mmCIF file of C-alpha atoms in Angstrom:
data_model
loop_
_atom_site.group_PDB
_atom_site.id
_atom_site.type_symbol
_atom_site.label_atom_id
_atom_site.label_comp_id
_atom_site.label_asym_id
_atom_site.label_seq_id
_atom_site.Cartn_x
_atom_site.Cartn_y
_atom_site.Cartn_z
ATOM 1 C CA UNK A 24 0.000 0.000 0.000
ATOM 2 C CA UNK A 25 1.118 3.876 -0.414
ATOM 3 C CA UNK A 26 -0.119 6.860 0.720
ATOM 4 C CA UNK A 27 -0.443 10.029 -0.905
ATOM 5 C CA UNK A 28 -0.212 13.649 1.049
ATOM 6 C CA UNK A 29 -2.294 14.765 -2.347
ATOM 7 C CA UNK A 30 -4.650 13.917 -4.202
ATOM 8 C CA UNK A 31 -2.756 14.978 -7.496
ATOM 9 C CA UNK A 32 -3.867 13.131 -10.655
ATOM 10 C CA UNK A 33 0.039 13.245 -12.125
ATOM 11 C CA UNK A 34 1.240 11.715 -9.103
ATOM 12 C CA UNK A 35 -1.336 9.257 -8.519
ATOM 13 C CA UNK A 36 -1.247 8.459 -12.097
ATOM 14 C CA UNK A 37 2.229 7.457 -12.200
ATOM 15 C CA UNK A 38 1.961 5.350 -8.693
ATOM 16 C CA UNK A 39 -0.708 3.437 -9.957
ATOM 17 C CA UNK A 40 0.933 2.912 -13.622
ATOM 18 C CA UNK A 41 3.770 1.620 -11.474
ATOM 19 C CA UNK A 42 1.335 -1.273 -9.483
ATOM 20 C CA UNK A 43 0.821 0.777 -5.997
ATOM 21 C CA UNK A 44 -2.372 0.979 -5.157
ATOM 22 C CA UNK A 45 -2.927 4.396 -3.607
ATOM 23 C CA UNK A 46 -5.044 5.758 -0.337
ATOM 24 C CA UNK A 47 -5.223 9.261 -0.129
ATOM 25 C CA UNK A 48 -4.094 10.261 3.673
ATOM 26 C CA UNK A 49 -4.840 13.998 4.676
ATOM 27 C CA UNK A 50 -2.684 15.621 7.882
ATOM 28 C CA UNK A 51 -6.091 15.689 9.283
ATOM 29 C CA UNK A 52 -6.806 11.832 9.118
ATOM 30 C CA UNK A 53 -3.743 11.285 11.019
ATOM 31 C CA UNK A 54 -4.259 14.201 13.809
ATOM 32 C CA UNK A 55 -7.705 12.659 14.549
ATOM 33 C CA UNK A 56 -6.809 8.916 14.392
ATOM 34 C CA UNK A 57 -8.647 7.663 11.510
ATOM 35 C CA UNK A 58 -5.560 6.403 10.280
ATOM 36 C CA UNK A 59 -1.899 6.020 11.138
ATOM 37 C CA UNK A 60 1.160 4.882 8.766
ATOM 38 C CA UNK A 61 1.577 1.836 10.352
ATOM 39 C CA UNK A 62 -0.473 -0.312 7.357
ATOM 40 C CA UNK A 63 1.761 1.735 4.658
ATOM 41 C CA UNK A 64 5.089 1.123 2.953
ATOM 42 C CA UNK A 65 5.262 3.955 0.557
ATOM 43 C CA UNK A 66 4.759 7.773 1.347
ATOM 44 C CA UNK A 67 4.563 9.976 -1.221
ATOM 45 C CA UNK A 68 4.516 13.742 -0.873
ATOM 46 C CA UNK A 69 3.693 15.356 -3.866
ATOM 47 C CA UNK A 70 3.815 19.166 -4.850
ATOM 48 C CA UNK A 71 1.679 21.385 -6.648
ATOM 49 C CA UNK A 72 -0.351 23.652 -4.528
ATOM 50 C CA UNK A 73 0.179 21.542 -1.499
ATOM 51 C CA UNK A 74 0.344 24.686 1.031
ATOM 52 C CA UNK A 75 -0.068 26.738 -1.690
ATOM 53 C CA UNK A 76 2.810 27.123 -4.162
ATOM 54 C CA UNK A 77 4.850 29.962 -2.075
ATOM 55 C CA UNK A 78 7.840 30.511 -0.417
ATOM 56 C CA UNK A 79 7.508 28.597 3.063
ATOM 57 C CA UNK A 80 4.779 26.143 1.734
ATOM 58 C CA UNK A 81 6.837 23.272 3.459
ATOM 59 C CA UNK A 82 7.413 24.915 6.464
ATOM 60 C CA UNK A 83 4.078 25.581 6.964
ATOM 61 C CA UNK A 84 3.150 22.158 6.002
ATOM 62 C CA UNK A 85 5.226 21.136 8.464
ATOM 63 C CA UNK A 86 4.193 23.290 11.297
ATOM 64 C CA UNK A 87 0.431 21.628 10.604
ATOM 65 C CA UNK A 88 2.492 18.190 11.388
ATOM 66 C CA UNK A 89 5.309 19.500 14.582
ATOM 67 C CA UNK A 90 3.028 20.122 17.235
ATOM 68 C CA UNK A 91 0.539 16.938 17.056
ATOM 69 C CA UNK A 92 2.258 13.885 19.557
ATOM 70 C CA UNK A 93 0.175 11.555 17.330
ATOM 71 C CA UNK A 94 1.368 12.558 14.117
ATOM 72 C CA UNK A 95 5.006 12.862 15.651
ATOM 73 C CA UNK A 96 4.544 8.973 16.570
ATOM 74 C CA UNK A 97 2.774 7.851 13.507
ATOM 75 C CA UNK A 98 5.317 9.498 11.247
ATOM 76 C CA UNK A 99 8.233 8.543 13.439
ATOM 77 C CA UNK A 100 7.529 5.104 13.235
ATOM 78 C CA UNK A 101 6.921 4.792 9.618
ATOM 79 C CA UNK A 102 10.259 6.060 9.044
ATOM 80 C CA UNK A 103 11.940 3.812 12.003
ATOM 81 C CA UNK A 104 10.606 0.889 9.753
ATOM 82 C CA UNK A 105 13.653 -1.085 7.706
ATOM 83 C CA UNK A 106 10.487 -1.493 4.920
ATOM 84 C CA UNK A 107 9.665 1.891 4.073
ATOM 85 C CA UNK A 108 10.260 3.919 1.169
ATOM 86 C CA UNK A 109 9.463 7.654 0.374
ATOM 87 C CA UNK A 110 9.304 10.244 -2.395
ATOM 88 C CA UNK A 111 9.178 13.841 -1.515
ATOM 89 C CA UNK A 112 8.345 16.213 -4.962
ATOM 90 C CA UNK A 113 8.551 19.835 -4.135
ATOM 91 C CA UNK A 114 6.625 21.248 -1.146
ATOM 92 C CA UNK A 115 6.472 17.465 -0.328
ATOM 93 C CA UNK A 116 10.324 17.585 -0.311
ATOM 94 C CA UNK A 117 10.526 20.899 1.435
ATOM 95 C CA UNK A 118 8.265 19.023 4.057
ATOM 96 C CA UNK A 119 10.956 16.187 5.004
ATOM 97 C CA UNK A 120 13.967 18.859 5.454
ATOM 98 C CA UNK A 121 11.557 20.307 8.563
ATOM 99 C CA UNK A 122 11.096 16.781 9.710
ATOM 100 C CA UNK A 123 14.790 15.516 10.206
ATOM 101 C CA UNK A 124 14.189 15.278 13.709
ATOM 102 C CA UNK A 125 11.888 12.391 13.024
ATOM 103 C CA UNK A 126 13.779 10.520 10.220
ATOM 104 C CA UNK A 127 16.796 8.486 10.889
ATOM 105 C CA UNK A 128 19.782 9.210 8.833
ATOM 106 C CA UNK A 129 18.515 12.631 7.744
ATOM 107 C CA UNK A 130 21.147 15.073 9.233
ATOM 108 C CA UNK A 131 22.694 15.274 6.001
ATOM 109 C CA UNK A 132 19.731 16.373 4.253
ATOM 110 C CA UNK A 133 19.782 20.538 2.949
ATOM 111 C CA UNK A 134 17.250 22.434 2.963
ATOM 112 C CA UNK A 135 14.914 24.151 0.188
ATOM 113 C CA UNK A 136 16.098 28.085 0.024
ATOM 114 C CA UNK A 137 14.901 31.087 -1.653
ATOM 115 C CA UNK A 138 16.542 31.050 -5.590
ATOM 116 C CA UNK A 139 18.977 32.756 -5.993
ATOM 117 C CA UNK A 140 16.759 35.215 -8.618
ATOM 118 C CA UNK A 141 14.909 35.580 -5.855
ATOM 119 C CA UNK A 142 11.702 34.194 -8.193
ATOM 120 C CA UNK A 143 10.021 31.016 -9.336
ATOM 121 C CA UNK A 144 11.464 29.340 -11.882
ATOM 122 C CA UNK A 145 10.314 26.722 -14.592
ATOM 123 C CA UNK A 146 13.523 25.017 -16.360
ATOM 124 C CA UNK A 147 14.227 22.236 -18.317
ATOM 125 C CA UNK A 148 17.409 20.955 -16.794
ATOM 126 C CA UNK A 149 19.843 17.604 -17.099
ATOM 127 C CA UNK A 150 20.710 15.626 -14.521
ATOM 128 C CA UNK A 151 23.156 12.715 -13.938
ATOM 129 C CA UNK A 152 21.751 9.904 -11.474
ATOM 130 C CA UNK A 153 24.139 9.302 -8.742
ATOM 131 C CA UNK A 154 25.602 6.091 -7.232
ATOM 132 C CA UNK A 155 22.909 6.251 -4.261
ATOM 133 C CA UNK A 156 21.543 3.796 -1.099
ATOM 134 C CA UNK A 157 17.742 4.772 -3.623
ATOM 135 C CA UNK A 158 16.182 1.922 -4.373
ATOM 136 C CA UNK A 159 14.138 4.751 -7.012
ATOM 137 C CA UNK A 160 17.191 4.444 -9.266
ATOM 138 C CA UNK A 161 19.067 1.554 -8.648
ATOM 139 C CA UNK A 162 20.406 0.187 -11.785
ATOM 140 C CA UNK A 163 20.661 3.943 -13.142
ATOM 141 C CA UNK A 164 24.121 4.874 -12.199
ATOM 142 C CA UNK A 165 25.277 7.682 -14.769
ATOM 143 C CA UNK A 166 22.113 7.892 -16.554
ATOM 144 C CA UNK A 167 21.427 11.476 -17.765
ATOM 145 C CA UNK A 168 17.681 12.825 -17.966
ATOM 146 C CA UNK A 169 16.019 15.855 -18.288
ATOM 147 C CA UNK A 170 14.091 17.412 -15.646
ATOM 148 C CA UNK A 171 11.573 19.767 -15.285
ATOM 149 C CA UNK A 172 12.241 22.086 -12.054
ATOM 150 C CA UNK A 173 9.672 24.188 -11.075
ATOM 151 C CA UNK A 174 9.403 26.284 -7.924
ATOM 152 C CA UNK A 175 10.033 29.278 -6.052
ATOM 153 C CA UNK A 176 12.105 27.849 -2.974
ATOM 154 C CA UNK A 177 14.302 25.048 -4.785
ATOM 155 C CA UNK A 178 17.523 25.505 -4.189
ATOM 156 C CA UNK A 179 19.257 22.720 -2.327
ATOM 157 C CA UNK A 180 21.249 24.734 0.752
ATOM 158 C CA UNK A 181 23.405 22.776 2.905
ATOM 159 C CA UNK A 182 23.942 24.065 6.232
ATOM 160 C CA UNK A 183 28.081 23.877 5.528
ATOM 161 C CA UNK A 184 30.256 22.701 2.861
ATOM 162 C CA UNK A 185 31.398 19.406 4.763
ATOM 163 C CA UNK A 186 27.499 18.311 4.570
ATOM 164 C CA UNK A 187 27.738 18.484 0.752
ATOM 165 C CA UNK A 188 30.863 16.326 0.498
ATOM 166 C CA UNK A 189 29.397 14.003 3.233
ATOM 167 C CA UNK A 190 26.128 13.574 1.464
ATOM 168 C CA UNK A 191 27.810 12.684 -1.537
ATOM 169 C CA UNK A 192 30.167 10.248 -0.294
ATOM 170 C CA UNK A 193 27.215 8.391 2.028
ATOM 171 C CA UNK A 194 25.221 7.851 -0.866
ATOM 172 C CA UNK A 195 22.532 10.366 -0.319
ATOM 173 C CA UNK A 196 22.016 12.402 -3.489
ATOM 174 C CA UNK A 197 20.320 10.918 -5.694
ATOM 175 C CA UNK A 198 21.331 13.380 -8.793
ATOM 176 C CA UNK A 199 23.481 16.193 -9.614
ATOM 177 C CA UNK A 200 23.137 18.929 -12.292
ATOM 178 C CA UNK A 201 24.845 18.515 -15.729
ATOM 179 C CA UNK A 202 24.792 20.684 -18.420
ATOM 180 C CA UNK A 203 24.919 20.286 -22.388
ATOM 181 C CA UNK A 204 28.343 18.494 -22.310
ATOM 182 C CA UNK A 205 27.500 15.654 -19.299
ATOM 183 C CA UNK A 206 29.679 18.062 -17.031
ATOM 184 C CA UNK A 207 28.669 18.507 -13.246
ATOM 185 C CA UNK A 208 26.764 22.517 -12.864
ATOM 186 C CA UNK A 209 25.092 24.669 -10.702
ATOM 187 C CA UNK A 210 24.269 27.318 -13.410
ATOM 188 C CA UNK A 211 21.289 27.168 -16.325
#
């Protein structure tokens, strides 16, 4: 089974085209009890106007999660599961990097700034898939796809250099910008 935060028709789409079968679970549904994680192996936490599609949408996601003990336990032991898997698209990923606290492992995780133009930003971009711990894109090592980026907070900041090097060498970035020529990049 796999949960979706959203109801999004592009996300659910693609679960279901890849054999999940997908249960729509609202922040609300887990704050009253109706349901916990505990019956789910996949979390997916799509994008789009989760939060509306602003600068802070995670973070106020997040604050509707932070301060409920029974989400804090339901979502804490979902991720304290060896079985688990989870995909966080935009706001959905902007989510996670307020919940490190709750997720093993995460410390090395950035967070989701302001661009650097200070706008949003749609882009076609490349990127190289990574020698990663993903189970998402095992098998992929070195592949190069384009990417569609779109958002107004989406620029991976880690907290210090050192994080950037770690995450890399632990196997926890899953891609890295290229540009035309297969060469690693930070600019468009």
């Amino acid at each position: 089974r796999s949960s979706c935060s959203t109801g999004y028709s592009e996300l659910v789409a693609a679960l279901f085209q890849a054999g999940f079968e997908c249960v729509e679970v609202r922040s609300t549904d887990l704050r009253a009890g109706r349901l916990d994680l505990s019956s789910f192996q996949f979390l997916a936490l799509g994008s789009g106007y989760a939060y509306g599609d602003v600068l802070g949408a995670g973070w106020a996601w997040a604050q509707s999660l932070l301060h409920h003990p029974r989400m804090e336990e339901s979502i804490r032991r979902f991720f304290e599961r060896s079985d688990t898997l989870t995909l966080g698209l935009g706001n959905g990923a902007q989510l996670l990097t307020y919940l490190t606290d709750w997720i093993p492992h995460a410390t090395l995780w950035p967070t989701f700034e302001l661009n650097q133009s200070e706008a949003y930003e749609s882009r076609l971009c490349m990127v190289e898939l990574l020698d990663t711990k993903s189970v998402l894109t095992r098998g992929m090592v070195g592949s190069r796809l384009p990417m569609v980026t779109a958002m107004h907070a989406g620029r991976a900041a880690f907290r210090h250099q050192g994080l950037l090097a770690d995450s890399l060498a632990q196997g926890q970035l899953v891609c890295r910008y290229v540009d035309y020529h297969g060469k690693p990049t930070q600019q468009y």
